[in-house]
mmCIF file with all atom_site columns, C-alpha atoms in Angstrom:
data_model
loop_
_atom_site.group_PDB
_atom_site.id
_atom_site.type_symbol
_atom_site.label_atom_id
_atom_site.label_alt_id
_atom_site.label_comp_id
_atom_site.label_asym_id
_atom_site.label_entity_id
_atom_site.label_seq_id
_atom_site.pdbx_PDB_ins_code
_atom_site.Cartn_x
_atom_site.Cartn_y
_atom_site.Cartn_z
_atom_site.occupancy
_atom_site.B_iso_or_equiv
_atom_site.pdbx_formal_charge
_atom_site.auth_seq_id
_atom_site.auth_comp_id
_atom_site.auth_asym_id
_atom_site.auth_atom_id
_atom_site.pdbx_PDB_model_num
ATOM 1   C CA . UNK A 1 1   ? -64.368 101.971 125.649 1.00 42.00 ? 910  UNK A CA 1
ATOM 2   C CA . UNK A 1 2   ? -66.748 103.125 128.324 1.00 45.00 ? 911  UNK A CA 1
ATOM 3   C CA . UNK A 1 3   ? -66.137 106.640 129.615 1.00 41.00 ? 912  UNK A CA 1
ATOM 4   C CA . UNK A 1 4   ? -68.692 108.101 131.956 1.00 44.00 ? 913  UNK A CA 1
ATOM 5   C CA . UNK A 1 5   ? -69.023 111.212 134.053 1.00 40.00 ? 914  UNK A CA 1
ATOM 6   C CA . UNK A 1 6   ? -71.765 113.203 135.695 1.00 39.00 ? 915  UNK A CA 1
ATOM 7   C CA . UNK A 1 7   ? -74.929 111.925 137.393 1.00 38.00 ? 916  UNK A CA 1
ATOM 8   C CA . UNK A 1 8   ? -75.441 108.175 137.546 1.00 39.00 ? 917  UNK A CA 1
ATOM 9   C CA . UNK A 1 9   ? -78.682 106.294 136.926 1.00 37.00 ? 918  UNK A CA 1
ATOM 10  C CA . UNK A 1 10  ? -80.554 105.269 140.112 1.00 37.00 ? 919  UNK A CA 1
ATOM 11  C CA . UNK A 1 11  ? -79.300 101.681 140.057 1.00 37.00 ? 920  UNK A CA 1
ATOM 12  C CA . UNK A 1 12  ? -75.699 102.926 140.111 1.00 35.00 ? 921  UNK A CA 1
ATOM 13  C CA . UNK A 1 13  ? -76.240 105.351 142.974 1.00 43.00 ? 922  UNK A CA 1
ATOM 14  C CA . UNK A 1 14  ? -76.907 102.563 145.487 1.00 67.00 ? 923  UNK A CA 1
ATOM 15  C CA . UNK A 1 15  ? -76.602 98.830  145.956 1.00 85.00 ? 924  UNK A CA 1
ATOM 16  C CA . UNK A 1 16  ? -80.004 97.191  146.215 1.00 89.00 ? 925  UNK A CA 1
ATOM 17  C CA . UNK A 1 17  ? -80.896 95.132  149.271 1.00 88.00 ? 926  UNK A CA 1
ATOM 18  C CA . UNK A 1 18  ? -80.997 95.324  153.058 1.00 89.00 ? 927  UNK A CA 1
ATOM 19  C CA . UNK A 1 19  ? -79.454 91.956  153.917 1.00 92.00 ? 928  UNK A CA 1
ATOM 20  C CA . UNK A 1 20  ? -76.503 92.002  156.300 1.00 93.00 ? 929  UNK A CA 1
ATOM 21  C CA . UNK A 1 21  ? -73.994 91.192  153.521 1.00 93.00 ? 930  UNK A CA 1
ATOM 22  C CA . UNK A 1 22  ? -75.258 94.163  151.499 1.00 92.00 ? 931  UNK A CA 1
ATOM 23  C CA . UNK A 1 23  ? -75.184 96.494  154.491 1.00 91.00 ? 932  UNK A CA 1
ATOM 24  C CA . UNK A 1 24  ? -71.608 95.398  155.171 1.00 93.00 ? 933  UNK A CA 1
ATOM 25  C CA . UNK A 1 25  ? -70.713 95.891  151.502 1.00 94.00 ? 934  UNK A CA 1
ATOM 26  C CA . UNK A 1 26  ? -72.142 99.419  151.444 1.00 92.00 ? 935  UNK A CA 1
ATOM 27  C CA . UNK A 1 27  ? -70.081 100.239 154.529 1.00 92.00 ? 936  UNK A CA 1
ATOM 28  C CA . UNK A 1 28  ? -66.916 98.930  152.861 1.00 95.00 ? 937  UNK A CA 1
ATOM 29  C CA . UNK A 1 29  ? -67.663 100.936 149.716 1.00 94.00 ? 938  UNK A CA 1
ATOM 30  C CA . UNK A 1 30  ? -68.022 104.189 151.626 1.00 92.00 ? 939  UNK A CA 1
ATOM 31  C CA . UNK A 1 31  ? -64.883 103.486 153.630 1.00 94.00 ? 940  UNK A CA 1
ATOM 32  C CA . UNK A 1 32  ? -62.962 102.794 150.416 1.00 95.00 ? 941  UNK A CA 1
ATOM 33  C CA . UNK A 1 33  ? -64.309 105.994 148.851 1.00 93.00 ? 942  UNK A CA 1
ATOM 34  C CA . UNK A 1 34  ? -62.939 108.063 151.730 1.00 93.00 ? 943  UNK A CA 1
ATOM 35  C CA . UNK A 1 35  ? -59.352 106.936 151.058 1.00 93.00 ? 944  UNK A CA 1
ATOM 36  C CA . UNK A 1 36  ? -57.753 107.641 147.682 1.00 92.00 ? 945  UNK A CA 1
ATOM 37  C CA . UNK A 1 37  ? -56.059 104.250 147.379 1.00 94.00 ? 946  UNK A CA 1
ATOM 38  C CA . UNK A 1 38  ? -56.222 101.347 144.965 1.00 96.00 ? 947  UNK A CA 1
ATOM 39  C CA . UNK A 1 39  ? -59.102 98.900  145.442 1.00 97.00 ? 948  UNK A CA 1
ATOM 40  C CA . UNK A 1 40  ? -59.253 95.203  144.553 1.00 97.00 ? 949  UNK A CA 1
ATOM 41  C CA . UNK A 1 41  ? -62.725 93.688  144.158 1.00 97.00 ? 950  UNK A CA 1
ATOM 42  C CA . UNK A 1 42  ? -63.005 89.909  144.235 1.00 96.00 ? 951  UNK A CA 1
ATOM 43  C CA . UNK A 1 43  ? -66.177 87.920  143.690 1.00 95.00 ? 952  UNK A CA 1
ATOM 44  C CA . UNK A 1 44  ? -67.906 85.450  141.427 1.00 94.00 ? 953  UNK A CA 1
ATOM 45  C CA . UNK A 1 45  ? -69.006 86.312  137.900 1.00 92.00 ? 954  UNK A CA 1
ATOM 46  C CA . UNK A 1 46  ? -72.310 88.185  138.052 1.00 89.00 ? 955  UNK A CA 1
ATOM 47  C CA . UNK A 1 47  ? -71.957 89.255  141.680 1.00 90.00 ? 956  UNK A CA 1
ATOM 48  C CA . UNK A 1 48  ? -71.920 92.954  140.758 1.00 91.00 ? 957  UNK A CA 1
ATOM 49  C CA . UNK A 1 49  ? -68.258 93.948  140.940 1.00 95.00 ? 958  UNK A CA 1
ATOM 50  C CA . UNK A 1 50  ? -68.724 96.538  138.208 1.00 94.00 ? 959  UNK A CA 1
ATOM 51  C CA . UNK A 1 51  ? -71.589 98.142  140.113 1.00 93.00 ? 960  UNK A CA 1
ATOM 52  C CA . UNK A 1 52  ? -69.465 98.261  143.268 1.00 95.00 ? 961  UNK A CA 1
ATOM 53  C CA . UNK A 1 53  ? -66.603 99.900  141.353 1.00 96.00 ? 962  UNK A CA 1
ATOM 54  C CA . UNK A 1 54  ? -68.957 102.567 139.992 1.00 94.00 ? 963  UNK A CA 1
ATOM 55  C CA . UNK A 1 55  ? -70.316 103.256 143.464 1.00 94.00 ? 964  UNK A CA 1
ATOM 56  C CA . UNK A 1 56  ? -66.822 103.678 144.923 1.00 95.00 ? 965  UNK A CA 1
ATOM 57  C CA . UNK A 1 57  ? -66.150 106.205 142.160 1.00 95.00 ? 966  UNK A CA 1
ATOM 58  C CA . UNK A 1 58  ? -69.464 108.036 142.560 1.00 93.00 ? 967  UNK A CA 1
ATOM 59  C CA . UNK A 1 59  ? -69.142 108.605 146.304 1.00 92.00 ? 968  UNK A CA 1
ATOM 60  C CA . UNK A 1 60  ? -65.438 109.481 146.181 1.00 94.00 ? 969  UNK A CA 1
ATOM 61  C CA . UNK A 1 61  ? -63.713 112.817 145.676 1.00 93.00 ? 970  UNK A CA 1
ATOM 62  C CA . UNK A 1 62  ? -63.043 111.757 142.052 1.00 93.00 ? 971  UNK A CA 1
ATOM 63  C CA . UNK A 1 63  ? -66.720 111.568 141.108 1.00 92.00 ? 972  UNK A CA 1
ATOM 64  C CA . UNK A 1 64  ? -66.509 114.628 138.835 1.00 93.00 ? 973  UNK A CA 1
ATOM 65  C CA . UNK A 1 65  ? -63.889 112.878 136.710 1.00 94.00 ? 974  UNK A CA 1
ATOM 66  C CA . UNK A 1 66  ? -64.479 110.099 134.157 1.00 94.00 ? 975  UNK A CA 1
ATOM 67  C CA . UNK A 1 67  ? -65.138 106.480 135.032 1.00 95.00 ? 976  UNK A CA 1
ATOM 68  C CA . UNK A 1 68  ? -63.284 104.377 132.454 1.00 93.00 ? 977  UNK A CA 1
ATOM 69  C CA . UNK A 1 69  ? -64.124 100.663 132.312 1.00 93.00 ? 978  UNK A CA 1
ATOM 70  C CA . UNK A 1 70  ? -61.549 98.304  130.778 1.00 91.00 ? 979  UNK A CA 1
ATOM 71  C CA . UNK A 1 71  ? -62.487 94.634  130.333 1.00 91.00 ? 980  UNK A CA 1
ATOM 72  C CA . UNK A 1 72  ? -59.059 93.015  130.277 1.00 87.00 ? 981  UNK A CA 1
ATOM 73  C CA . UNK A 1 73  ? -60.475 89.626  129.252 1.00 84.00 ? 982  UNK A CA 1
ATOM 74  C CA . UNK A 1 74  ? -62.146 90.944  126.101 1.00 81.00 ? 983  UNK A CA 1
ATOM 75  C CA . UNK A 1 75  ? -59.262 92.930  124.682 1.00 77.00 ? 984  UNK A CA 1
ATOM 76  C CA . UNK A 1 76  ? -56.923 91.164  122.302 1.00 72.00 ? 985  UNK A CA 1
ATOM 77  C CA . UNK A 1 77  ? -53.523 90.373  123.890 1.00 69.00 ? 986  UNK A CA 1
ATOM 78  C CA . UNK A 1 78  ? -51.854 92.007  120.890 1.00 67.00 ? 987  UNK A CA 1
ATOM 79  C CA . UNK A 1 79  ? -53.842 95.247  121.268 1.00 74.00 ? 988  UNK A CA 1
ATOM 80  C CA . UNK A 1 80  ? -54.404 95.638  125.004 1.00 76.00 ? 989  UNK A CA 1
ATOM 81  C CA . UNK A 1 81  ? -51.176 97.579  125.597 1.00 76.00 ? 990  UNK A CA 1
ATOM 82  C CA . UNK A 1 82  ? -52.175 100.120 122.955 1.00 74.00 ? 991  UNK A CA 1
ATOM 83  C CA . UNK A 1 83  ? -55.725 100.234 124.352 1.00 78.00 ? 992  UNK A CA 1
ATOM 84  C CA . UNK A 1 84  ? -54.454 100.984 127.843 1.00 82.00 ? 993  UNK A CA 1
ATOM 85  C CA . UNK A 1 85  ? -51.600 103.368 127.091 1.00 80.00 ? 994  UNK A CA 1
ATOM 86  C CA . UNK A 1 86  ? -52.328 104.680 123.591 1.00 72.00 ? 995  UNK A CA 1
ATOM 87  C CA . UNK A 1 87  ? -49.839 104.814 120.745 1.00 60.00 ? 996  UNK A CA 1
ATOM 88  C CA . UNK A 1 88  ? -47.813 107.239 118.686 1.00 63.00 ? 997  UNK A CA 1
ATOM 89  C CA . UNK A 1 89  ? -48.185 107.759 114.958 1.00 59.00 ? 998  UNK A CA 1
ATOM 90  C CA . UNK A 1 90  ? -46.650 104.910 112.909 1.00 48.00 ? 999  UNK A CA 1
ATOM 91  C CA . UNK A 1 91  ? -45.722 102.972 116.090 1.00 57.00 ? 1000 UNK A CA 1
ATOM 92  C CA . UNK A 1 92  ? -47.025 99.791  114.434 1.00 54.00 ? 1001 UNK A CA 1
ATOM 93  C CA . UNK A 1 93  ? -48.773 98.728  111.231 1.00 52.00 ? 1002 UNK A CA 1
ATOM 94  C CA . UNK A 1 94  ? -52.094 100.541 111.012 1.00 53.00 ? 1003 UNK A CA 1
ATOM 95  C CA . UNK A 1 95  ? -51.226 103.242 113.541 1.00 53.00 ? 1004 UNK A CA 1
ATOM 96  C CA . UNK A 1 96  ? -51.977 106.193 111.299 1.00 53.00 ? 1005 UNK A CA 1
ATOM 97  C CA . UNK A 1 97  ? -51.930 108.832 114.013 1.00 52.00 ? 1006 UNK A CA 1
ATOM 98  C CA . UNK A 1 98  ? -51.442 109.537 117.685 1.00 52.00 ? 1007 UNK A CA 1
ATOM 99  C CA . UNK A 1 99  ? -54.113 107.895 119.826 1.00 64.00 ? 1008 UNK A CA 1
ATOM 100 C CA . UNK A 1 100 ? -54.847 108.632 123.477 1.00 66.00 ? 1009 UNK A CA 1
ATOM 101 C CA . UNK A 1 101 ? -56.434 105.713 125.263 1.00 72.00 ? 1010 UNK A CA 1
ATOM 102 C CA . UNK A 1 102 ? -57.670 104.495 128.633 1.00 83.00 ? 1011 UNK A CA 1
ATOM 103 C CA . UNK A 1 103 ? -55.117 105.803 131.146 1.00 85.00 ? 1012 UNK A CA 1
ATOM 104 C CA . UNK A 1 104 ? -55.063 109.234 129.507 1.00 84.00 ? 1013 UNK A CA 1
ATOM 105 C CA . UNK A 1 105 ? -58.838 109.339 129.114 1.00 86.00 ? 1014 UNK A CA 1
ATOM 106 C CA . UNK A 1 106 ? -59.352 108.520 132.788 1.00 88.00 ? 1015 UNK A CA 1
ATOM 107 C CA . UNK A 1 107 ? -57.484 111.697 133.739 1.00 88.00 ? 1016 UNK A CA 1
ATOM 108 C CA . UNK A 1 108 ? -58.092 112.463 137.402 1.00 91.00 ? 1017 UNK A CA 1
ATOM 109 C CA . UNK A 1 109 ? -61.097 110.136 137.540 1.00 94.00 ? 1018 UNK A CA 1
ATOM 110 C CA . UNK A 1 110 ? -61.151 106.367 137.987 1.00 96.00 ? 1019 UNK A CA 1
ATOM 111 C CA . UNK A 1 111 ? -59.927 103.562 135.749 1.00 94.00 ? 1020 UNK A CA 1
ATOM 112 C CA . UNK A 1 112 ? -61.633 100.229 136.405 1.00 96.00 ? 1021 UNK A CA 1
ATOM 113 C CA . UNK A 1 113 ? -59.527 97.247  135.313 1.00 95.00 ? 1022 UNK A CA 1
ATOM 114 C CA . UNK A 1 114 ? -62.062 94.428  135.150 1.00 95.00 ? 1023 UNK A CA 1
ATOM 115 C CA . UNK A 1 115 ? -60.901 90.788  134.949 1.00 94.00 ? 1024 UNK A CA 1
ATOM 116 C CA . UNK A 1 116 ? -57.393 91.788  135.998 1.00 94.00 ? 1025 UNK A CA 1
ATOM 117 C CA . UNK A 1 117 ? -56.536 88.121  136.614 1.00 93.00 ? 1026 UNK A CA 1
ATOM 118 C CA . UNK A 1 118 ? -56.597 87.492  132.856 1.00 91.00 ? 1027 UNK A CA 1
ATOM 119 C CA . UNK A 1 119 ? -53.646 89.774  132.053 1.00 89.00 ? 1028 UNK A CA 1
ATOM 120 C CA . UNK A 1 120 ? -50.647 87.962  130.585 1.00 88.00 ? 1029 UNK A CA 1
ATOM 121 C CA . UNK A 1 121 ? -47.254 88.110  132.279 1.00 88.00 ? 1030 UNK A CA 1
ATOM 122 C CA . UNK A 1 122 ? -45.631 90.832  130.091 1.00 86.00 ? 1031 UNK A CA 1
ATOM 123 C CA . UNK A 1 123 ? -48.523 93.234  130.622 1.00 87.00 ? 1032 UNK A CA 1
ATOM 124 C CA . UNK A 1 124 ? -48.585 92.466  134.343 1.00 92.00 ? 1033 UNK A CA 1
ATOM 125 C CA . UNK A 1 125 ? -44.981 93.711  134.451 1.00 90.00 ? 1034 UNK A CA 1
ATOM 126 C CA . UNK A 1 126 ? -45.819 96.900  132.557 1.00 87.00 ? 1035 UNK A CA 1
ATOM 127 C CA . UNK A 1 127 ? -48.859 97.602  134.706 1.00 90.00 ? 1036 UNK A CA 1
ATOM 128 C CA . UNK A 1 128 ? -46.751 97.114  137.836 1.00 92.00 ? 1037 UNK A CA 1
ATOM 129 C CA . UNK A 1 129 ? -44.292 99.736  136.603 1.00 89.00 ? 1038 UNK A CA 1
ATOM 130 C CA . UNK A 1 130 ? -47.133 102.180 135.942 1.00 88.00 ? 1039 UNK A CA 1
ATOM 131 C CA . UNK A 1 131 ? -48.521 101.686 139.449 1.00 91.00 ? 1040 UNK A CA 1
ATOM 132 C CA . UNK A 1 132 ? -45.087 102.079 141.034 1.00 92.00 ? 1041 UNK A CA 1
ATOM 133 C CA . UNK A 1 133 ? -43.924 105.113 139.060 1.00 90.00 ? 1042 UNK A CA 1
ATOM 134 C CA . UNK A 1 134 ? -47.327 106.695 138.304 1.00 87.00 ? 1043 UNK A CA 1
ATOM 135 C CA . UNK A 1 135 ? -45.965 107.174 134.787 1.00 85.00 ? 1044 UNK A CA 1
ATOM 136 C CA . UNK A 1 136 ? -46.597 105.467 131.448 1.00 77.00 ? 1045 UNK A CA 1
ATOM 137 C CA . UNK A 1 137 ? -45.545 105.762 127.823 1.00 77.00 ? 1046 UNK A CA 1
ATOM 138 C CA . UNK A 1 138 ? -47.620 105.408 124.689 1.00 74.00 ? 1047 UNK A CA 1
ATOM 139 C CA . UNK A 1 139 ? -46.665 102.479 122.476 1.00 69.00 ? 1048 UNK A CA 1
ATOM 140 C CA . UNK A 1 140 ? -43.876 103.697 120.214 1.00 64.00 ? 1049 UNK A CA 1
ATOM 141 C CA . UNK A 1 141 ? -43.284 106.772 122.349 1.00 65.00 ? 1050 UNK A CA 1
ATOM 142 C CA . UNK A 1 142 ? -40.435 107.875 124.622 1.00 65.00 ? 1051 UNK A CA 1
ATOM 143 C CA . UNK A 1 143 ? -42.163 110.603 126.613 1.00 74.00 ? 1052 UNK A CA 1
ATOM 144 C CA . UNK A 1 144 ? -43.304 109.627 130.116 1.00 78.00 ? 1053 UNK A CA 1
ATOM 145 C CA . UNK A 1 145 ? -46.838 110.752 130.877 1.00 81.00 ? 1054 UNK A CA 1
ATOM 146 C CA . UNK A 1 146 ? -48.337 111.089 134.368 1.00 84.00 ? 1055 UNK A CA 1
ATOM 147 C CA . UNK A 1 147 ? -50.917 108.526 135.468 1.00 86.00 ? 1056 UNK A CA 1
ATOM 148 C CA . UNK A 1 148 ? -53.296 110.499 137.693 1.00 89.00 ? 1057 UNK A CA 1
ATOM 149 C CA . UNK A 1 149 ? -56.342 108.201 137.815 1.00 92.00 ? 1058 UNK A CA 1
ATOM 150 C CA . UNK A 1 150 ? -57.415 106.075 140.751 1.00 95.00 ? 1059 UNK A CA 1
ATOM 151 C CA . UNK A 1 151 ? -57.155 102.368 139.954 1.00 96.00 ? 1060 UNK A CA 1
ATOM 152 C CA . UNK A 1 152 ? -59.893 99.904  140.868 1.00 97.00 ? 1061 UNK A CA 1
ATOM 153 C CA . UNK A 1 153 ? -59.329 96.306  139.773 1.00 97.00 ? 1062 UNK A CA 1
ATOM 154 C CA . UNK A 1 154 ? -61.681 93.334  139.830 1.00 97.00 ? 1063 UNK A CA 1
ATOM 155 C CA . UNK A 1 155 ? -61.464 89.603  139.244 1.00 96.00 ? 1064 UNK A CA 1
ATOM 156 C CA . UNK A 1 156 ? -63.549 86.472  139.564 1.00 95.00 ? 1065 UNK A CA 1
ATOM 157 C CA . UNK A 1 157 ? -60.361 84.516  140.279 1.00 94.00 ? 1066 UNK A CA 1
ATOM 158 C CA . UNK A 1 158 ? -58.669 83.984  143.629 1.00 93.00 ? 1067 UNK A CA 1
ATOM 159 C CA . UNK A 1 159 ? -55.602 86.127  142.975 1.00 94.00 ? 1068 UNK A CA 1
ATOM 160 C CA . UNK A 1 160 ? -53.778 84.791  146.025 1.00 94.00 ? 1069 UNK A CA 1
ATOM 161 C CA . UNK A 1 161 ? -54.159 81.303  144.556 1.00 95.00 ? 1070 UNK A CA 1
ATOM 162 C CA . UNK A 1 162 ? -52.930 82.509  141.145 1.00 95.00 ? 1071 UNK A CA 1
ATOM 163 C CA . UNK A 1 163 ? -49.908 84.028  142.891 1.00 95.00 ? 1072 UNK A CA 1
ATOM 164 C CA . UNK A 1 164 ? -49.146 80.731  144.647 1.00 95.00 ? 1073 UNK A CA 1
ATOM 165 C CA . UNK A 1 165 ? -49.301 78.932  141.295 1.00 94.00 ? 1074 UNK A CA 1
ATOM 166 C CA . UNK A 1 166 ? -47.020 81.435  139.597 1.00 94.00 ? 1075 UNK A CA 1
ATOM 167 C CA . UNK A 1 167 ? -49.727 82.806  137.286 1.00 94.00 ? 1076 UNK A CA 1
ATOM 168 C CA . UNK A 1 168 ? -49.928 86.294  138.782 1.00 95.00 ? 1077 UNK A CA 1
ATOM 169 C CA . UNK A 1 169 ? -47.120 88.538  139.983 1.00 96.00 ? 1078 UNK A CA 1
ATOM 170 C CA . UNK A 1 170 ? -47.020 88.765  143.789 1.00 96.00 ? 1079 UNK A CA 1
ATOM 171 C CA . UNK A 1 171 ? -45.733 92.358  143.676 1.00 96.00 ? 1080 UNK A CA 1
ATOM 172 C CA . UNK A 1 172 ? -48.613 93.405  141.395 1.00 96.00 ? 1081 UNK A CA 1
ATOM 173 C CA . UNK A 1 173 ? -51.085 91.670  143.697 1.00 96.00 ? 1082 UNK A CA 1
ATOM 174 C CA . UNK A 1 174 ? -49.560 93.590  146.610 1.00 95.00 ? 1083 UNK A CA 1
ATOM 175 C CA . UNK A 1 175 ? -49.888 96.894  144.727 1.00 95.00 ? 1084 UNK A CA 1
ATOM 176 C CA . UNK A 1 176 ? -53.520 96.298  143.756 1.00 96.00 ? 1085 UNK A CA 1
ATOM 177 C CA . UNK A 1 177 ? -54.742 94.872  147.045 1.00 96.00 ? 1086 UNK A CA 1
ATOM 178 C CA . UNK A 1 178 ? -54.419 98.037  149.134 1.00 96.00 ? 1087 UNK A CA 1
ATOM 179 C CA . UNK A 1 179 ? -58.132 97.982  149.939 1.00 97.00 ? 1088 UNK A CA 1
ATOM 180 C CA . UNK A 1 180 ? -59.696 94.569  149.361 1.00 96.00 ? 1089 UNK A CA 1
ATOM 181 C CA . UNK A 1 181 ? -63.452 94.123  149.034 1.00 97.00 ? 1090 UNK A CA 1
ATOM 182 C CA . UNK A 1 182 ? -65.186 90.777  148.647 1.00 96.00 ? 1091 UNK A CA 1
ATOM 183 C CA . UNK A 1 183 ? -68.478 91.044  146.738 1.00 95.00 ? 1092 UNK A CA 1
ATOM 184 C CA . UNK A 1 184 ? -70.977 88.428  147.997 1.00 94.00 ? 1093 UNK A CA 1
ATOM 185 C CA . UNK A 1 185 ? -72.892 86.235  145.512 1.00 93.00 ? 1094 UNK A CA 1
ATOM 186 C CA . UNK A 1 186 ? -76.700 86.343  145.435 1.00 91.00 ? 1095 UNK A CA 1
ATOM 187 C CA . UNK A 1 187 ? -77.034 82.970  147.182 1.00 92.00 ? 1096 UNK A CA 1
ATOM 188 C CA . UNK A 1 188 ? -75.583 84.578  150.303 1.00 93.00 ? 1097 UNK A CA 1
ATOM 189 C CA . UNK A 1 189 ? -78.253 87.293  150.319 1.00 91.00 ? 1098 UNK A CA 1
ATOM 190 C CA . UNK A 1 190 ? -81.433 85.630  149.104 1.00 93.00 ? 1099 UNK A CA 1
ATOM 191 C CA . UNK A 1 191 ? -83.547 87.934  151.254 1.00 94.00 ? 1100 UNK A CA 1
ATOM 192 C CA . UNK A 1 192 ? -82.686 90.710  148.785 1.00 91.00 ? 1101 UNK A CA 1
ATOM 193 C CA . UNK A 1 193 ? -84.503 88.927  145.925 1.00 91.00 ? 1102 UNK A CA 1
ATOM 194 C CA . UNK A 1 194 ? -87.852 90.766  146.351 1.00 92.00 ? 1103 UNK A CA 1
ATOM 195 C CA . UNK A 1 195 ? -86.129 94.172  146.256 1.00 90.00 ? 1104 UNK A CA 1
ATOM 196 C CA . UNK A 1 196 ? -84.029 93.148  143.251 1.00 89.00 ? 1105 UNK A CA 1
ATOM 197 C CA . UNK A 1 197 ? -87.154 91.887  141.466 1.00 91.00 ? 1106 UNK A CA 1
ATOM 198 C CA . UNK A 1 198 ? -89.031 95.130  142.121 1.00 91.00 ? 1107 UNK A CA 1
ATOM 199 C CA . UNK A 1 199 ? -86.113 97.179  140.829 1.00 88.00 ? 1108 UNK A CA 1
ATOM 200 C CA . UNK A 1 200 ? -85.894 95.034  137.670 1.00 88.00 ? 1109 UNK A CA 1
ATOM 201 C CA . UNK A 1 201 ? -89.648 95.391  137.024 1.00 92.00 ? 1110 UNK A CA 1
ATOM 202 C CA . UNK A 1 202 ? -89.470 99.161  137.531 1.00 91.00 ? 1111 UNK A CA 1
ATOM 203 C CA . UNK A 1 203 ? -86.568 99.497  135.084 1.00 88.00 ? 1112 UNK A CA 1
ATOM 204 C CA . UNK A 1 204 ? -88.328 97.337  132.505 1.00 91.00 ? 1113 UNK A CA 1
ATOM 205 C CA . UNK A 1 205 ? -91.588 99.259  132.915 1.00 93.00 ? 1114 UNK A CA 1
ATOM 206 C CA . UNK A 1 206 ? -89.782 102.555 132.452 1.00 90.00 ? 1115 UNK A CA 1
ATOM 207 C CA . UNK A 1 207 ? -87.997 101.246 129.370 1.00 90.00 ? 1116 UNK A CA 1
ATOM 208 C CA . UNK A 1 208 ? -91.244 100.021 127.812 1.00 93.00 ? 1117 UNK A CA 1
ATOM 209 C CA . UNK A 1 209 ? -93.229 103.075 128.884 1.00 90.00 ? 1118 UNK A CA 1
ATOM 210 C CA . UNK A 1 210 ? -95.678 101.041 130.946 1.00 85.00 ? 1119 UNK A CA 1
#
């Protein structure tokens, strides 16, 4: 689990490049940060959706809270519910004690649900209920807990297409896509390559002490 708060490293504080797509993207990020609504980031793998999510968090009113990154594609389908909502003692085999997880840890900060398009149908239903009611329950628990974090979701899939093919809930898509941001791939902003190269060299030089 990645939980972060406080000052960000320089590469997180801004998006590198002065191409028109990057200028437009920075404008969308700041507009999204001004409104405390859910954000859906869509773009190809490697386009920088995670960086955009961090920037929305850092320039928003929630920046003093944690930034919790959840990679939905990497978590086991049998464990992801417990990882998101936590579990009570003895709620399943191996659950030796109460465990608070991602939604609780995020608190009043931001929870970033990466690869949201990879969630299976049962968890899509549970996530929809959390977004609608702003409440959740730990696995094995009966007490409803408040969900106070801002939700930012991201996917490399075309969610509208997944909805049309019956692979993603239309009501969940509607709930997530309050503010939609498309993150452009590098091939659409090749003029940013020199700046990206300089930034990479500077980071490597700092790491190596050169």
